[in-house]
Amino acid sequence: MFRLNLKIALRNLWKNKTSSLINVIGLSIGLAACLMLLMYVTYEWNFDKQAKHSADVYTTMTNIPSEGGKISKTFEGSTTAFGPAIKQDVPEVKYMARMDYGKKNLIANGQNSFKRMSKFAEPDLFQMYDYQFIQGDQQTALNNPNSVVLTESTAKVLFGTTDVLNKSVRFRDKFDLNVTGVIKDQPDNSSNKFDYLMPWSLYETIDESARTLSWENYSYLTLVQLKPGADLAVVNQKIYGVLKRNTNDAHQGQMLFPLAKLHLYGEFEEGKSMGGAIEQIYLFVGLAFGILLIACINFMNMATAKSEKRAKEVGIKKTIGANRASLIMQFLTESIVLTFIAVIAAIALLEVCLPTFNNLLNIKLNMSYFNTSSWIGILGIVFATGLISGSYPAFYLSAFNPIQTLKRKVKSNSFFAINLRQVLVVGQFCFAIILIISTLVIYRQIQYIKNKPVGFDINALVEIPQDGELKTKYELYRAQLLKSGAVTSMFQSSVGLSHRGPNFMDIRWDGMTTVDNTQLFNQVATTYDFIKTNGIKLTEGRDFSKNFASDSVSVMVSASAVKTFGYTNPIGKSITVFGDKFNIIGVFNDYVWDSPYKSNNPMVVFFDERRTGTITMRLNEANSLQQNIELITKITKEINPAYPTEINFLNEIYTEKYNTEKTLGILSNLFGGLAIFVSCLGLFGLVAYSAEQRTKEFGVRKVLGASVTNLMQLLSVSFIKMILVAIIIAAPLSYLAMEKWLTKFEFHTEFSW
């Protein structure tokens, strides 16, 4: 029976080539788009879930209090004292590992030197993650302070092989480290990714604040694995008790949060997770199945449009004894065969488009052909698509009365024959119109934020990490660069102009109305020519100057900081930071240093030549860009030969700040366009079939004097009515949805009816 149904299905598909081709194209595009989006969703969903015990691994979050006992901000970070204290006092803690946030540092094998992402961590990290050791033993790999674990790709870059156990590498051109392990590269969807890992005990010799058990410095990460079955709420309550015993805080300053949830649920209000990137995941899942559903609707519409043509076949089969169940099976077989043909085309399309998709989003997705779960998922989608697209035509066509069909009296005695087709067309165009409007609003929001001034002259500004000899020979470096004419001004600072943290709260000012400050302030330590180089507008006072010896105890502050202080004439007023008194000598306009979507914390800029980190330069625009870069590279290499020269353009750094919404914009544009194309493809099929059925009528009308315009109007008017109905339904829904989406941003565009 199945062979007969299959033969009839293939014969019918071949006989109706145009409609079959339209259905195959629509379904293949729908399936390819659905599979591609689901691959991206799976990538995001599996963030930090690769380890066997990932569900028991937690990271430490810190709550910043505000007035009235509320929490103003929650961020991932902890103190150095937190981890050891909870491991000792909370019995549910199985493993604990302190880590730094990680940064690019120099690692070298002789003259073969590179800057790669480094991290420091305690040995328990190997118990939480399922690192695959190619060389070495995870139980002892971080026992020696002067040891290092390399990833497979880093080992090959440095040595050309992974057989590097007990070989030596040089870290920061200062420390010789022994390679005690080589591990497989971590997946990109891991938040604790690194190129090489070093012991926390080494970090304690490099960073004094890491060695001190402090409850006040929140500059570190603490990961914890709880015992199976541990109740997080109970554990956090016990942690609160530990904090009260060791600090004077009346609120829960630090708490545990599931690491695997942080990527998607990273937005917090009042210390509680309120969602985050998970909203985009839901959107993309809806988009994936929405496009596939549009393709299925096309199939239904085409099948029911051909109902009169298939009626005779149904009538004859019923007359010779076929029952309804066998007819349903025949039509479902047709739809599943068509879907199988479409999925082959979809996989080919996916392979062609995936590299471009990866480049657009800067990720590495690939189709795993040897993964059983992938094939189960694909086959599940294929059968579901075949059943959904074929179900209505199967039940509709199999219900025809054999006597009426053989007498060619199949008019639409069924209410659903015409009206459901109209509902489906209206539905698919509602979806397409919602996508069009949403895409336009997302594009406008991205452009609005991009065009919003960052608060300083971003052009011709470059940054160089202050590594190696650039820390101790900054004045020589500065003198040579200015003399070369490559730059017009420059300064060194503890952080770059675009940065996250360091933030602090230990600040007091005259006229404070509360006992303790609850507002987070951002701190930057810099040298001369800070304002002159970056171009931030100075509204009052002056920049740091060599003419004033008192600048070592002076600060410049942002306009929002002055507003927080309540000073009307801030120049000459004082503030106290970490117990030291500073005089305000300048006030500058706030600029974007963190997120461009919301107000950044007030900033205090100190003068401190000892705190190094980044060198910022303004290029000489009288020279060509290539000439400036060549001069900077030459001088940098002469002074700091051990390190590669890294010149970062500020405009490129700030472009990266828009990546989250850029991803949303790219996906909504791309797949919104596909949804519209598939919808129009289905509409074209219906119109083409309608025209084919009415050939005789059009001939008569033309003989009677009808023009081509009249005939086009006759064909199009019913479909235009349906699209107008779709617009009336979709426009208000889109408006309400995008209004709600825009409220997530403090700075957002406006759009009207």
XYZ file of C-alpha atoms in Angstrom, residues 232-680:
449
model
C 20.259 27.375 46.298
C 17.923 29.498 48.460
C 19.130 27.738 51.623
C 22.778 28.079 50.550
C 22.370 31.821 49.858
C 20.753 32.229 53.281
C 23.797 30.562 54.876
C 26.067 32.831 52.793
C 24.171 35.841 54.176
C 25.088 34.611 57.660
C 28.773 34.358 56.629
C 28.672 37.923 55.255
C 27.072 39.305 58.442
C 29.767 37.684 60.559
C 32.587 39.131 58.452
C 31.235 42.508 57.267
C 28.992 45.297 58.508
C 26.611 45.037 55.531
C 22.931 44.793 56.423
C 22.037 43.462 52.959
C 23.125 40.355 51.051
C 26.082 41.865 49.203
C 27.136 38.599 47.530
C 25.130 35.583 46.410
C 25.396 32.554 44.148
C 23.675 32.394 40.754
C 23.665 29.469 38.258
C 26.543 30.027 35.817
C 24.658 28.301 32.977
C 21.802 30.826 33.314
C 23.883 33.997 33.463
C 24.325 34.399 29.684
C 20.581 34.342 28.988
C 19.208 35.691 32.276
C 21.841 38.335 33.037
C 19.573 41.347 33.670
C 18.877 41.980 37.346
C 16.462 44.229 39.216
C 16.509 44.425 42.997
C 18.993 41.557 43.055
C 16.699 39.208 41.112
C 17.097 37.975 37.548
C 14.530 39.626 35.245
C 15.494 37.978 31.957
C 17.959 39.220 29.378
C 19.109 37.583 26.136
C 16.508 34.822 26.647
C 13.923 37.230 25.187
C 15.857 37.252 21.904
C 16.024 33.445 21.982
C 12.228 33.235 22.282
C 11.944 35.737 19.435
C 14.231 33.691 17.166
C 12.404 30.430 17.975
C 9.131 32.158 17.033
C 10.746 33.502 13.867
C 12.118 30.051 12.931
C 8.797 28.259 13.214
C 6.901 31.276 11.846
C 8.812 31.110 8.544
C 8.294 27.331 8.386
C 4.585 27.779 9.114
C 4.286 30.287 6.250
C 5.791 27.673 3.910
C 3.318 25.074 5.241
C 0.418 27.501 4.670
C 1.574 27.929 1.066
C 1.370 24.161 0.620
C -2.139 24.052 2.129
C -3.355 26.901 -0.059
C -1.963 25.364 -3.242
C -3.438 21.945 -2.388
C -6.933 23.289 -1.642
C -6.789 25.573 -4.703
C -6.334 22.440 -6.838
C -9.248 20.718 -5.107
C -11.481 20.667 -8.186
C -8.720 19.059 -10.219
C -8.268 16.299 -7.619
C -11.998 15.836 -7.007
C -12.469 13.401 -9.898
C -9.599 11.239 -8.665
C -11.117 11.147 -5.162
C -14.576 10.298 -6.584
C -13.309 7.355 -8.670
C -11.251 5.946 -5.763
C -14.196 6.150 -3.380
C -16.489 4.535 -5.975
C -14.198 1.509 -6.337
C -14.012 1.071 -2.555
C -11.286 3.326 -1.173
C -12.070 4.495 2.341
C -11.300 7.913 3.773
C -8.351 6.679 5.843
C -6.534 5.363 2.747
C -7.119 8.685 0.941
C -5.784 10.623 3.924
C -2.687 8.404 3.915
C -2.198 9.046 0.192
C -2.325 12.852 0.559
C -0.097 12.804 3.666
C 2.404 10.634 1.759
C 2.475 13.290 -0.979
C 3.200 16.067 1.518
C 5.907 14.053 3.340
C 7.607 13.092 0.038
C 7.571 16.769 -0.967
C 9.009 17.719 2.427
C 11.832 15.136 2.062
C 12.735 16.611 -1.321
C 12.608 20.095 0.272
C 14.819 19.093 3.224
C 17.550 17.826 0.851
C 17.465 21.224 -0.902
C 17.345 22.944 2.525
C 20.504 21.172 3.771
C 22.330 22.109 0.551
C 21.140 25.705 0.991
C 22.244 25.635 4.625
C 25.766 24.496 3.713
C 26.064 27.286 1.128
C 24.746 30.038 3.431
C 26.257 28.978 6.785
C 29.752 30.509 6.241
C 28.171 33.879 5.400
C 25.848 33.586 8.409
C 28.841 32.825 10.678
C 30.743 35.837 9.323
C 27.763 38.130 9.894
C 27.410 37.099 13.545
C 31.108 36.328 14.168
C 30.373 32.826 15.490
C 31.242 29.263 14.398
C 28.151 27.177 13.720
C 28.436 23.952 11.763
C 26.130 21.141 10.731
C 27.032 17.933 12.580
C 26.252 15.043 10.218
C 27.480 12.389 12.644
C 25.384 13.547 15.597
C 22.383 11.293 16.210
C 20.413 13.963 18.074
C 20.847 16.385 15.124
C 19.337 13.874 12.707
C 16.519 13.018 15.103
C 15.745 16.739 15.322
C 15.846 17.212 11.538
C 13.669 14.145 10.882
C 11.255 15.313 13.577
C 10.946 18.709 11.878
C 10.518 17.022 8.464
C 7.682 14.752 9.628
C 6.033 17.568 11.601
C 6.245 19.858 8.555
C 4.862 17.146 6.262
C 1.967 16.400 8.606
C 1.122 20.056 9.263
C 1.282 21.087 5.621
C -0.562 17.978 4.415
C -3.127 17.557 7.180
C -5.741 20.093 6.079
C -5.584 19.192 2.339
C -5.739 15.481 3.254
C -8.817 15.817 5.439
C -10.435 18.362 3.094
C -9.918 16.422 -0.169
C -10.778 13.027 1.338
C -14.146 14.387 2.502
C -15.500 14.950 -1.062
C -18.789 13.243 -1.945
C -18.077 10.730 -4.790
C -21.390 11.292 -6.629
C -21.039 15.079 -6.646
C -17.394 14.926 -7.656
C -18.088 12.597 -10.600
C -20.915 14.896 -11.708
C -18.336 17.763 -11.454
C -20.468 19.560 -8.890
C -17.703 20.294 -6.376
C -18.560 23.817 -5.426
C -17.857 24.957 -2.071
C -20.599 23.526 -0.018
C -18.071 23.556 2.801
C -17.757 26.858 4.601
C -14.035 26.248 5.166
C -13.127 25.594 1.525
C -12.748 29.243 0.642
C -12.744 31.022 3.960
C -9.957 29.015 5.593
C -7.710 29.701 2.608
C -8.362 33.410 3.059
C -7.654 33.147 6.790
C -4.342 31.399 6.073
C -3.285 34.068 3.547
C -4.235 36.848 5.985
C -2.355 35.023 8.771
C 0.875 34.609 6.841
C 0.842 38.242 5.699
C 0.121 39.405 9.267
C 3.327 37.631 10.290
C 5.248 39.157 7.362
C 3.971 42.704 8.087
C 4.824 42.383 11.788
C 8.354 41.403 10.718
C 8.594 44.359 8.285
C 7.546 46.898 10.938
C 9.695 45.302 13.666
C 12.738 45.237 11.378
C 12.291 48.921 10.543
C 12.008 49.859 14.237
C 15.072 47.773 15.191
C 17.033 49.389 12.347
C 15.938 52.877 13.486
C 16.941 52.123 17.079
C 20.391 50.877 16.015
C 20.903 53.947 13.822
C 19.679 56.235 16.624
C 22.224 54.845 19.089
C 24.984 54.823 16.454
C 24.331 58.471 15.577
C 24.063 59.551 19.226
C 27.272 61.462 20.084
C 29.640 59.525 22.346
C 30.756 62.758 23.988
C 34.245 63.209 22.530
C 36.068 63.402 19.219
C 36.420 59.705 18.359
C 38.175 60.209 14.996
C 41.969 59.842 14.747
C 42.155 58.376 18.260
C 44.095 55.143 18.854
C 44.985 53.101 21.945
C 47.938 50.843 22.742
C 48.060 48.439 25.729
C 50.732 49.652 28.147
C 52.780 46.476 28.437
C 56.412 45.708 29.206
C 58.831 48.639 28.820
C 55.995 51.044 27.945
C 55.173 51.137 31.669
C 58.623 52.216 32.821
C 59.686 54.237 29.748
C 56.455 56.131 29.081
C 58.052 59.613 29.136
C 60.756 58.539 26.646
C 58.075 56.903 24.462
C 55.925 60.043 24.614
C 58.826 62.348 23.721
C 59.845 60.252 20.693
C 56.289 59.957 19.342
C 55.618 63.700 19.654
C 58.975 64.449 18.025
C 58.210 62.067 15.127
C 55.046 64.005 14.264
C 52.920 60.839 14.207
C 50.802 62.084 17.122
C 49.809 65.550 18.314
C 49.102 64.586 21.946
C 48.838 61.499 24.168
C 48.278 60.315 27.743
C 48.489 57.144 29.787
C 45.612 55.944 31.975
C 44.586 53.036 34.174
C 41.835 52.065 31.693
C 40.955 52.852 28.081
C 38.312 55.413 27.162
C 35.908 52.512 26.549
C 35.909 50.250 29.587
C 33.874 48.441 32.236
C 34.764 49.397 35.798
C 36.592 49.926 38.030
C 33.746 51.313 40.132
C 33.785 52.378 43.758
C 31.480 53.796 46.461
C 33.921 54.962 49.148
C 33.474 58.668 48.467
C 32.225 61.607 50.566
C 31.487 65.233 49.766
C 30.438 68.368 51.594
C 26.753 68.449 52.471
C 26.153 64.688 52.184
C 22.656 63.908 53.456
C 23.272 60.182 54.112
C 25.752 58.380 56.348
C 27.072 56.217 53.486
C 27.199 56.804 49.739
C 25.104 54.349 47.705
C 25.933 55.707 44.231
C 28.557 53.845 42.196
C 31.320 56.094 40.812
C 33.774 55.198 38.075
C 37.459 55.930 38.615
C 40.160 56.665 36.039
C 43.795 57.427 36.838
C 45.585 59.426 34.145
C 48.394 61.888 33.326
C 48.762 65.221 31.512
C 46.836 66.079 28.303
C 43.827 63.879 29.171
C 41.241 66.399 27.917
C 43.466 67.777 25.142
C 43.932 64.314 23.602
C 40.479 62.748 23.869
C 38.501 65.884 23.003
C 35.947 65.579 25.834
C 34.325 68.979 26.403
C 35.592 70.724 29.546
C 32.716 72.852 30.895
C 34.497 74.360 33.900
C 38.058 74.583 35.190
C 41.110 73.028 33.500
C 42.986 69.856 32.529
C 45.903 68.471 34.590
C 48.997 70.611 34.020
C 52.740 70.484 34.822
C 52.448 74.092 35.984
C 50.522 73.013 39.110
C 52.336 70.782 41.602
C 49.067 70.416 43.582
C 47.491 68.337 40.782
C 48.657 65.156 42.544
C 45.835 65.802 45.061
C 43.350 67.120 42.507
C 40.611 65.519 40.441
C 38.440 66.215 37.425
C 34.824 65.063 37.623
C 31.979 64.481 35.183
C 28.867 66.683 35.066
C 26.757 63.837 36.537
C 29.185 63.606 39.482
C 28.700 67.346 40.176
C 24.935 66.798 40.061
C 25.277 63.954 42.612
C 27.397 66.171 44.896
C 24.883 69.021 44.601
C 27.683 71.565 44.030
C 26.683 74.770 42.205
C 30.253 76.095 41.857
C 32.320 72.894 41.980
C 35.778 74.316 41.113
C 37.829 74.432 44.304
C 35.390 72.256 46.265
C 36.708 69.050 47.807
C 35.739 65.372 47.957
C 37.139 62.526 50.058
C 37.950 59.225 48.313
C 39.261 56.186 50.244
C 40.010 58.553 53.151
C 42.125 60.983 51.063
C 41.009 64.547 50.277
C 41.034 65.842 46.683
C 40.226 69.251 45.180
C 38.085 69.569 42.038
C 39.979 71.450 39.295
C 37.812 70.614 36.259
C 34.352 69.491 35.183
C 33.767 67.709 31.856
C 30.665 66.539 30.024
C 29.650 62.906 30.504
C 30.717 60.628 27.674
C 29.922 57.004 26.756
C 32.520 54.774 28.395
C 30.372 51.686 29.050
C 26.926 50.919 27.592
C 25.609 53.320 24.906
C 22.021 52.339 25.772
C 21.881 53.863 29.265
C 23.476 56.531 31.452
C 26.934 55.600 32.715
C 28.046 56.072 36.318
C 29.476 59.446 37.386
C 33.246 59.586 36.841
C 36.154 60.837 38.940
C 39.508 61.260 37.138
C 42.662 61.228 39.322
C 46.207 62.249 38.422
C 48.501 59.275 39.058
C 51.552 58.480 36.921
C 52.094 55.151 38.696
C 48.822 53.541 37.561
C 49.384 52.270 34.041
C 47.179 50.329 31.640
C 46.485 52.049 28.312
C 48.166 54.740 26.197
C 45.790 56.900 24.155
C 47.064 58.994 21.217
C 45.601 61.528 18.818
C 47.056 60.943 15.369
C 48.477 63.811 13.328
C 45.864 64.272 10.590
C 48.355 66.226 8.466
C 50.078 62.881 7.743
C 48.582 59.858 6.023
C 47.169 57.146 8.269
C 49.704 54.619 6.973
C 52.596 56.982 7.713
C 51.405 57.534 11.301
C 50.914 53.808 11.949
C 54.355 52.960 10.539
C 56.057 55.584 12.747
C 54.191 54.439 15.881
C 55.003 50.775 15.144
C 58.701 51.544 14.553
C 59.143 53.562 17.778
C 57.097 51.061 19.834
C 59.244 48.162 18.609
C 62.457 50.029 19.463
C 61.350 50.726 23.053
C 59.328 47.556 23.708
C 60.774 44.797 21.437
C 59.425 41.822 23.416
C 55.768 42.692 22.786
C 53.843 42.798 19.489
C 52.536 46.263 18.621
C 48.754 46.454 19.062
C 47.176 49.624 17.722
C 43.426 49.787 18.351
C 41.239 52.425 16.716
C 38.650 53.957 19.050
C 35.950 54.068 16.386
C 36.291 50.267 15.925
C 36.216 49.686 19.693
C 32.997 51.708 19.990
C 31.434 49.890 17.028
C 31.690 46.644 19.037
C 29.406 48.150 21.694
C 26.455 47.772 19.329
C 27.003 44.069 18.621
C 24.052 42.760 20.687
C 21.435 44.838 18.899
C 23.360 44.423 15.634
C 22.791 40.649 15.883
C 19.078 41.224 16.414
C 19.014 43.631 13.460
C 20.853 41.232 11.128
C 18.655 38.248 11.997
C 15.374 40.175 11.830
C 16.374 41.725 8.475
C 17.587 38.480 6.978
C 14.813 36.165 8.112
C 12.133 38.844 7.891
C 13.050 39.199 4.219
C 12.846 35.425 3.774
C 9.399 35.326 5.420
C 8.144 38.035 3.059
C 9.640 36.233 0.040
C 8.042 32.898 0.989
C 4.683 34.623 1.576
C 4.834 36.298 -1.846
